[in-house]
Tab-separated table of C-alpha atoms and ligand atoms in Angstrom:
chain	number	residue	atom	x	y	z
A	140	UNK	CA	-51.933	-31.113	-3.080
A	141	UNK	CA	-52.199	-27.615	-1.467
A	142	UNK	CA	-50.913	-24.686	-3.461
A	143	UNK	CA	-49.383	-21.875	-2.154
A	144	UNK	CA	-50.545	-18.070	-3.941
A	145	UNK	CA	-47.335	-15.955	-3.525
A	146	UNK	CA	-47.454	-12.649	-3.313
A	147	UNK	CA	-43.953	-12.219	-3.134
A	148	UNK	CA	-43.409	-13.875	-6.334
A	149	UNK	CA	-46.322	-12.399	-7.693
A	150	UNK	CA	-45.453	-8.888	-6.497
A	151	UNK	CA	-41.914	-9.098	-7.852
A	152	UNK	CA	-42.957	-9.618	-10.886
A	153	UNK	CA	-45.225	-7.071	-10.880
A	154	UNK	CA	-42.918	-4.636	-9.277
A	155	UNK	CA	-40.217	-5.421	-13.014
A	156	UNK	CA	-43.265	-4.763	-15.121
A	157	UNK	CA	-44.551	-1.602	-13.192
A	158	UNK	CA	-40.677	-0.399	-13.444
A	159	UNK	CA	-40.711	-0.950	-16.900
A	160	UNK	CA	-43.853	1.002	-17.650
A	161	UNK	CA	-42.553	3.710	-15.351
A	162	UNK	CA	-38.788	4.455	-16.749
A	163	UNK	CA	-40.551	4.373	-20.597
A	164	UNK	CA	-43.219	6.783	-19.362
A	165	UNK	CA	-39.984	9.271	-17.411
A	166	UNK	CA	-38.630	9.118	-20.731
A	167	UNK	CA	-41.274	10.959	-22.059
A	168	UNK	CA	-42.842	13.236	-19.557
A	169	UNK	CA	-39.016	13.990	-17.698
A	170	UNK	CA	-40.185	13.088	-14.309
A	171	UNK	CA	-41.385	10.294	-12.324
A	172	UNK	CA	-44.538	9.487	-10.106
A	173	UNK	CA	-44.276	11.449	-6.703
A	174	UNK	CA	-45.909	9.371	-3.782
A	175	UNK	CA	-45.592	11.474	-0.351
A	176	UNK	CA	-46.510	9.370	2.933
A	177	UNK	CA	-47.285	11.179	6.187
A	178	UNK	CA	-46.667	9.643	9.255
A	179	UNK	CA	-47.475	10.984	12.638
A	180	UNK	CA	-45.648	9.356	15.811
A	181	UNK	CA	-43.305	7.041	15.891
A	182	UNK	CA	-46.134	3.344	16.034
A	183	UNK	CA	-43.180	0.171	15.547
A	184	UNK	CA	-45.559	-1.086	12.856
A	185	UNK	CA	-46.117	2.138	10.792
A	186	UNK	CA	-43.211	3.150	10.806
A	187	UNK	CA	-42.390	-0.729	9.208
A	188	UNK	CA	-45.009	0.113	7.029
A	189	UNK	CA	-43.685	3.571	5.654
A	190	UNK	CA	-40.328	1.388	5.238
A	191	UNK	CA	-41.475	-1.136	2.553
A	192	UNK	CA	-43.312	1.596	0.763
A	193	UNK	CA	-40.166	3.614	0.559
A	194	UNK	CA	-38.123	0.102	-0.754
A	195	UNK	CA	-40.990	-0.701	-2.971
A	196	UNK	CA	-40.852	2.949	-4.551
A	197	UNK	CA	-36.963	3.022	-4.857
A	198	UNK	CA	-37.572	0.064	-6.321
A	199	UNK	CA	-39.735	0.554	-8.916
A	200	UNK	CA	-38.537	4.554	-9.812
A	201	UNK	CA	-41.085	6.184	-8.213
A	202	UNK	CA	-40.177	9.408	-5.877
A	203	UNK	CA	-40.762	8.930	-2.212
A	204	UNK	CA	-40.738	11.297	0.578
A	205	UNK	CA	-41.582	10.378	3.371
A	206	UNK	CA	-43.094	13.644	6.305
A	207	UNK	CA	-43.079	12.171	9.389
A	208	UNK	CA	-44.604	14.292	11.740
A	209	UNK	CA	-44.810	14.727	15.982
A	210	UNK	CA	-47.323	12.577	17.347
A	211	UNK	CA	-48.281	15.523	18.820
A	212	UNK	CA	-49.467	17.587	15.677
A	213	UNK	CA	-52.890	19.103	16.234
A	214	UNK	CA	-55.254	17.977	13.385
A	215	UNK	CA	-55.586	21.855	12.052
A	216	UNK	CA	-51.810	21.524	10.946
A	217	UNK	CA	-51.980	18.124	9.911
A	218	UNK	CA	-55.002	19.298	7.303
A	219	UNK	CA	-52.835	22.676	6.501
A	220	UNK	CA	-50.197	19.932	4.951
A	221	UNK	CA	-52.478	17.859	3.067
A	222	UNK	CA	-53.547	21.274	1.362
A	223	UNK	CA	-50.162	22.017	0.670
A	224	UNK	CA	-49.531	18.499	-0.510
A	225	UNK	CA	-52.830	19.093	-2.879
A	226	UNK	CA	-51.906	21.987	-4.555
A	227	UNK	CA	-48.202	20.739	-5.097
A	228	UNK	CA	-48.301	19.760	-8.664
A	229	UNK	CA	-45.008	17.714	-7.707
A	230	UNK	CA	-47.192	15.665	-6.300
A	231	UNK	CA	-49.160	12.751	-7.706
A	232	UNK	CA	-49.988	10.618	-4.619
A	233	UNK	CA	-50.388	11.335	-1.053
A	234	UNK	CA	-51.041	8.684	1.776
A	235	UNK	CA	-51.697	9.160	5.246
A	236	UNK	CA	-50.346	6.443	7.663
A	237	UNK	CA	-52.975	4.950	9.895
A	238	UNK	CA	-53.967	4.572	12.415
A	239	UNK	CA	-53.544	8.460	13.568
A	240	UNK	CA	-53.654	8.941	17.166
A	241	UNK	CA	-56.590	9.863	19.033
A	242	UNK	CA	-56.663	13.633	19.217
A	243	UNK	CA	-57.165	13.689	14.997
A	244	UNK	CA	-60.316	12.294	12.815
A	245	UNK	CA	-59.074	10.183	10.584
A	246	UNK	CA	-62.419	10.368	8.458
A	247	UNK	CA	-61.559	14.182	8.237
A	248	UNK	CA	-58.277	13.782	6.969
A	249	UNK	CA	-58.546	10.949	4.487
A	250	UNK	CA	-61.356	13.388	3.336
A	251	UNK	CA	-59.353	16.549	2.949
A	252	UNK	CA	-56.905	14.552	0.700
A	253	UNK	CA	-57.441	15.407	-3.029
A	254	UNK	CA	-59.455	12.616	-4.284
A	255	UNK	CA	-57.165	12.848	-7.701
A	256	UNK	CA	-54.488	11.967	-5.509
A	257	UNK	CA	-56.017	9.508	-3.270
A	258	UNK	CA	-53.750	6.517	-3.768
A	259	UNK	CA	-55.152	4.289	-0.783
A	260	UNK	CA	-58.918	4.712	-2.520
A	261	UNK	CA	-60.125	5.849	1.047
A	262	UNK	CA	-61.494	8.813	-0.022
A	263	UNK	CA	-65.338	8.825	0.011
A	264	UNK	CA	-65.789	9.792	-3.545
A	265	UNK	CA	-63.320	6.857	-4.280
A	266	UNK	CA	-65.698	4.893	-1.951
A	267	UNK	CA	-68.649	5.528	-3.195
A	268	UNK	CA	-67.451	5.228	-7.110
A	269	UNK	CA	-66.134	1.489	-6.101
A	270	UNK	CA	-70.111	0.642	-4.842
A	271	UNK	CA	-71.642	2.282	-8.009
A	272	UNK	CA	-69.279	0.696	-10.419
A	273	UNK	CA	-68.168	3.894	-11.665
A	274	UNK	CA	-63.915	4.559	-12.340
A	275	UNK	CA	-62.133	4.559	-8.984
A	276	UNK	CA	-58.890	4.061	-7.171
A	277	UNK	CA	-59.031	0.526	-5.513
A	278	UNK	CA	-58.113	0.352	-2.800
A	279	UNK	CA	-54.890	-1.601	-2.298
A	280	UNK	CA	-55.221	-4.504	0.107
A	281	UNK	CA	-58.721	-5.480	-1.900
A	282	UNK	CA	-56.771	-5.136	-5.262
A	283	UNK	CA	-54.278	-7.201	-4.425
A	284	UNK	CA	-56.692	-10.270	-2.976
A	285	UNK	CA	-58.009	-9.909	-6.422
A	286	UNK	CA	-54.740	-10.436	-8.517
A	287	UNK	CA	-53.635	-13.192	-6.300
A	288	UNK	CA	-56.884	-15.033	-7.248
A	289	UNK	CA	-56.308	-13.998	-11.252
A	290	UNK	CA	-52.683	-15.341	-11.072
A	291	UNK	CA	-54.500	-18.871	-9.893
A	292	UNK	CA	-57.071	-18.302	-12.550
A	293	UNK	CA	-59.531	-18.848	-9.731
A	294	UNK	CA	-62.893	-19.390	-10.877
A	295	UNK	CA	-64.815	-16.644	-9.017
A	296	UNK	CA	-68.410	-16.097	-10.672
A	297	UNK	CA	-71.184	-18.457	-9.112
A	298	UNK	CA	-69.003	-19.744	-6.279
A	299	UNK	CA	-69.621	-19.076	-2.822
A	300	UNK	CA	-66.780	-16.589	-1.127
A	301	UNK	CA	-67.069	-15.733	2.420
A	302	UNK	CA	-65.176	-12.769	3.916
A	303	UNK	CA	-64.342	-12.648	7.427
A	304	UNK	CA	-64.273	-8.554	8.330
A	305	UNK	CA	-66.249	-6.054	7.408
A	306	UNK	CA	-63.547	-2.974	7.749
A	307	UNK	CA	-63.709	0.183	5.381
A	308	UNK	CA	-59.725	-0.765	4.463
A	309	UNK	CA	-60.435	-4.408	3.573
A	310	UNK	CA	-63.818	-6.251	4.310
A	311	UNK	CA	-66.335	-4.170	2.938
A	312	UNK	CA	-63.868	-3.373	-0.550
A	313	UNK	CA	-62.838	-7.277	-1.233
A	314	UNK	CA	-66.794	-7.911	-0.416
A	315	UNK	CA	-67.893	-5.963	-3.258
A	316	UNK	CA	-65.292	-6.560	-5.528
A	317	UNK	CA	-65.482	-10.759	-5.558
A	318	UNK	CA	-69.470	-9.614	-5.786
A	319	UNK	CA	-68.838	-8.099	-9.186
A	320	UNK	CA	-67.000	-10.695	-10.224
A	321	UNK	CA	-69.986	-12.593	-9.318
A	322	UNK	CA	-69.349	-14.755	-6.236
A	323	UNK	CA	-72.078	-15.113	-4.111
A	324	UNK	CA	-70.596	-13.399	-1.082
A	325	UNK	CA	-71.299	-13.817	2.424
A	326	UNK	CA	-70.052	-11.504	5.125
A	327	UNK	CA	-69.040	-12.262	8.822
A	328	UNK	CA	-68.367	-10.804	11.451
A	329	UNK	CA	-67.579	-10.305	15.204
A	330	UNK	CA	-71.783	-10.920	16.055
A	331	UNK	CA	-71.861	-13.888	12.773
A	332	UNK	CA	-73.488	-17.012	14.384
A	333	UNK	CA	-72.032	-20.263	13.898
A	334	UNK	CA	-69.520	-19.025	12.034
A	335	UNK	CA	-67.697	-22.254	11.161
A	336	UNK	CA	-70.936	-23.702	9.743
A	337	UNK	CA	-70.860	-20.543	7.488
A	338	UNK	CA	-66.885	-20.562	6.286
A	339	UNK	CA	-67.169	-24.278	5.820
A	340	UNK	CA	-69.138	-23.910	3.048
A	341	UNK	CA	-67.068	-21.375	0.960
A	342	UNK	CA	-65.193	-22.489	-1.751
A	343	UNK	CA	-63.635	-18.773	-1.574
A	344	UNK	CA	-62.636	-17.524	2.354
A	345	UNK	CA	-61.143	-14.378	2.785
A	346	UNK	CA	-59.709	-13.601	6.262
A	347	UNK	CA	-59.187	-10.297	7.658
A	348	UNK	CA	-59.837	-9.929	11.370
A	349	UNK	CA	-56.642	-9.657	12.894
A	350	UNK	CA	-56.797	-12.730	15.592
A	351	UNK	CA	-53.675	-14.908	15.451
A	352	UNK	CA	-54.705	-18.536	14.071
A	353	UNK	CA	-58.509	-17.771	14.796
A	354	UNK	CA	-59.579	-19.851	11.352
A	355	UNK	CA	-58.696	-23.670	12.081
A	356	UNK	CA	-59.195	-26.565	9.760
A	357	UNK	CA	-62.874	-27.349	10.913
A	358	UNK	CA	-63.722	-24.237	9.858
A	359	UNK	CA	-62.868	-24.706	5.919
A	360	UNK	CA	-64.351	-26.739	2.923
A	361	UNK	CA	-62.182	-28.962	1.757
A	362	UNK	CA	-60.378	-27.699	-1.715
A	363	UNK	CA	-60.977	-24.116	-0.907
A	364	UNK	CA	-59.042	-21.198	-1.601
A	365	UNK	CA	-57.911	-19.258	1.523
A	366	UNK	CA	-57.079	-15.660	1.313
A	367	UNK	CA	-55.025	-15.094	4.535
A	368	UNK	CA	-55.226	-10.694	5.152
A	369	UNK	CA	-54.350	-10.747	8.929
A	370	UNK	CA	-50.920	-9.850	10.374
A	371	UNK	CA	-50.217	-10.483	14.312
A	372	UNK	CA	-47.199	-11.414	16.288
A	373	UNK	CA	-47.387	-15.254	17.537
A	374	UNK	CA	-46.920	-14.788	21.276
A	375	UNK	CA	-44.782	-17.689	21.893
A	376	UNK	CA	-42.214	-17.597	18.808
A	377	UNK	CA	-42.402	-13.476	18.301
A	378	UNK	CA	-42.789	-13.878	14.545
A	379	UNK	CA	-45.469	-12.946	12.407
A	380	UNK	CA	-48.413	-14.955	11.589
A	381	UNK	CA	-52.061	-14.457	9.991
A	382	UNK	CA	-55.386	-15.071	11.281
A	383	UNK	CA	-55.448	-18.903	9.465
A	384	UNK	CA	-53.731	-22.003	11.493
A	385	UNK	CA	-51.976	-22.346	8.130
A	386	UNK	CA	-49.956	-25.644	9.355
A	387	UNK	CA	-53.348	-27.184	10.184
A	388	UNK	CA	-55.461	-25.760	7.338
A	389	UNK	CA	-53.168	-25.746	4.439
A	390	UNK	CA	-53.404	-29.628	4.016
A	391	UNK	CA	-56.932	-29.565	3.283
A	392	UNK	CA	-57.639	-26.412	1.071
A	393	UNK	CA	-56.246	-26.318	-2.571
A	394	UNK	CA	-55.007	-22.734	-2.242
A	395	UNK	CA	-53.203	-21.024	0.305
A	396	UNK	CA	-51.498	-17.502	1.340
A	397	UNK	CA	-48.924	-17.163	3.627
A	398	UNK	CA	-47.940	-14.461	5.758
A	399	UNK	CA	-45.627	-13.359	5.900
A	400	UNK	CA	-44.925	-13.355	2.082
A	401	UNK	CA	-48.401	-13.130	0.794
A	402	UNK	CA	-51.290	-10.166	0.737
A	403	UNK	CA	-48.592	-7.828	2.522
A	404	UNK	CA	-46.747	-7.508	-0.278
A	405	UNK	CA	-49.143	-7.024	-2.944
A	406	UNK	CA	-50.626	-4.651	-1.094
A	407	UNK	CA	-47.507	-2.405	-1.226
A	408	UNK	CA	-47.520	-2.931	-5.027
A	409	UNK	CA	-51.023	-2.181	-5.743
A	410	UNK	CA	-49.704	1.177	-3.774
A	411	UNK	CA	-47.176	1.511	-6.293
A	412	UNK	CA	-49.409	0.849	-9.079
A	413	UNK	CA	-52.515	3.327	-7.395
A	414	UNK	CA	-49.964	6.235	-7.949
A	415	UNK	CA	-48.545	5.081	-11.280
A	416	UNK	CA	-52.292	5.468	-12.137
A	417	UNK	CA	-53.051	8.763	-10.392
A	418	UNK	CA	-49.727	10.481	-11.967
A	419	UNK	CA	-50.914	9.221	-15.443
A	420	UNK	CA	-53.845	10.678	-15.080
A	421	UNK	CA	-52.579	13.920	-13.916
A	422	UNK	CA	-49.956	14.362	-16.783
A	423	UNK	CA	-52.849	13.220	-19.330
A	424	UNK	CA	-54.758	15.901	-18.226
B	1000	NAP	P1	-60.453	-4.280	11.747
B	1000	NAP	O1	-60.877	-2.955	11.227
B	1000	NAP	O2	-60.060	-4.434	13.166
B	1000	NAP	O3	-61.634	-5.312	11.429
B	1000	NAP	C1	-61.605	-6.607	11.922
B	1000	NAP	C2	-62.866	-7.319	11.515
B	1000	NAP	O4	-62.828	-8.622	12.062
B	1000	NAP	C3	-64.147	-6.646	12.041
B	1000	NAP	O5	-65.105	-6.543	11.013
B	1000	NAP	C4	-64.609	-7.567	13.153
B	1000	NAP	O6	-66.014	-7.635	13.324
B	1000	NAP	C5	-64.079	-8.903	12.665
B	1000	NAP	N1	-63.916	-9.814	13.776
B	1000	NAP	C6	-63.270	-9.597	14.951
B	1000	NAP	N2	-63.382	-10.652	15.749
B	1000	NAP	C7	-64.115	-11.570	15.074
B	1000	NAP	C8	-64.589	-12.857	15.374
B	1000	NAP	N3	-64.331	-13.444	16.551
B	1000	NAP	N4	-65.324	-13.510	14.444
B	1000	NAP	C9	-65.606	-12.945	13.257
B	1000	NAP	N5	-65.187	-11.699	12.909
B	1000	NAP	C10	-64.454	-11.031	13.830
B	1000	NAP	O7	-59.257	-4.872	10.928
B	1000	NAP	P2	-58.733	-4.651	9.396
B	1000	NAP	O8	-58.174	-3.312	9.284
B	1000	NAP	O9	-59.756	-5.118	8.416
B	1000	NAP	O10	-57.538	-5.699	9.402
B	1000	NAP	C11	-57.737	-7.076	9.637
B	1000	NAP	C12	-56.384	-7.764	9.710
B	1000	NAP	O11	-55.759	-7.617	8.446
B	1000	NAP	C13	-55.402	-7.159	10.720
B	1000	NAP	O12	-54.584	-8.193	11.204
B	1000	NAP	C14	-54.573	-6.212	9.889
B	1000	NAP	O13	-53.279	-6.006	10.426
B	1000	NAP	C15	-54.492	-6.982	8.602
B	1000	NAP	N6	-54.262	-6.161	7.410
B	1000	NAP	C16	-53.287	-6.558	6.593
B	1000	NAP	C17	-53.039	-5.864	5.440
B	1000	NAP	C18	-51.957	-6.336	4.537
B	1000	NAP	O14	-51.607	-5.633	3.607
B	1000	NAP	N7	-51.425	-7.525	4.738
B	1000	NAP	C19	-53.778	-4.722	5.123
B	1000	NAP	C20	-54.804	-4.340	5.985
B	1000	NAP	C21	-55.047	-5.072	7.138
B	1000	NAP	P3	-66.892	-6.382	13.806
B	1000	NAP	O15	-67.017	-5.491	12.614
B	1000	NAP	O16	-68.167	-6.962	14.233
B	1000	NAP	O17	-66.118	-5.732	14.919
């Protein structure tokens, strides 16, 4: 019988603990976590995105503001705020919306952020300190694959986990962090050869490409667990949908994620619980 991971279960219940935690810890310090989020333009999905992590905050007592900024900005004034944002002790977390548009370098501005209050874990030191197993930020997405397959009690060391992607935001993080929980991980990609022969093997698939229904039964092992990352719009119905043919695969693996309803939401908690961290860090300082 196939089993489906929620993360919306999962996340809620997170979301009551992390509450808990916070309004015990604002009794003591007299002030909550501050998480700012920049956005730039007005992109349909980012601006969804800012949304939830202004619900999930409200939710959970954090302070959110959200800056949302002309799409226009030049990338000078869009730095000149994330130094003013850095030296704001107010502050405990700052995110930058992505994608950015063209005109600024993302890599320079995830950069400039103060890696203390890097709550997305992009920051190259926070990179870098994830692939030499030193104290990081995780990043969120990642982090949240992770605690869906703890809530199963998946068994993760010796078994076979492929990822699908090999992005800086997801791909590359969830590759090395099933690897030090000692999976033997493979990872595929656009140029992968015969890459059903390859997925069909794992007892662990991760999927993050962002191709509507691109993984189809043939292409997992019976009784695996499937990790579902990608979010697209089904052309014909308008609704959202992940890159697994979940109707067709979910019969045959013995975990499942849905989306919506599953990674999305974690990742918004694992936000959440980035900048409980980096504000208890900054008032144990
Ligand atoms: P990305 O940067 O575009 O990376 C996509 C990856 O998929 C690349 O590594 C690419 O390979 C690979 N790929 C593309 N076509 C492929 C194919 N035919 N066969 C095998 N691999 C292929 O995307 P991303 O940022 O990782 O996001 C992936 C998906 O997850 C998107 O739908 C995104 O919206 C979603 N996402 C969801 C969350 C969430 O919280 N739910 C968070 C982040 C992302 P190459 O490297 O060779 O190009």
């Amino acid at each position: 019988m196939t089993n489906i991971i929620s993360g919306k279960i999962l996340s809620e219940n997170k979301r009551n603990e992390l509450k808990e935690k916070i309004a015990e810890t604002k009794k003591i310090y007299n002030r909550e976590p501050h998480l700012v989020v920049i956005l730039v333009g007005d992109n349909p999905a980012s601006v969804s995105y800012v949304r939830g992590k202004e619900k999930a905050s409200l939710e959970v007592g954090i302070k959110n503001t959200t800056i949302i900024k002309d799409e226009n900005i030049t990338e000078e004034e869009l730095l000149n705020l994330i130094d003013e944002l850095n030296n704001d002790a107010s502050v405990d977390g700052i995110l930058v919306q992505l994608p950015l548009p063209r005109h600024i370098n993302e890599a320079k501005v995830i950069k400039r952020i103060d890696v203390s209050k890097d709550v997305d874990g992009f920051h190259p030191l926070n990179v870098a300190a994830l692939f030499s197993k030193q104290e990081c930020i995780y990043p969120c997405t990642p982090k949240g694959i992770i605690e869906m397959l703890d809530s199963i009690h998946a068994e993760i060391e010796g078994k076979l986990a492929c990822v699908i992607g090999r992005s800086n935001i997801v791909g590359l993080p969830i590759y090395k962090l099933l690897l030090d929980r000692n999976a033997t991980v493979i990872t595929a990609h656009s140029k992968t050869k015969d890459l059903a022969k390859i997925t069909s093997q794992a007892d662990i698939l991760i999927v993050a490409i962002g191709k509507a229904k691109f993984v189809t039964a043939n292409m997992v092992k019976e009784g695996a667990i499937v990790i579902d990352v990608g979010v697209n719009r089904n052309e014909e119905t308008g609704k959202l949908c992940g890159d697994v043919d979940f109707d067709n695969v979910k019969d045959k693996v013995s975990f499942i994620s849905k989306v919506p309803g599953g990674v999305g939401p974690m990742t918004i908690t694992c936000l959440m619980e980035n900048t409980f961290e980096c504000y208890l860090k900054r008032i144990n300082k």
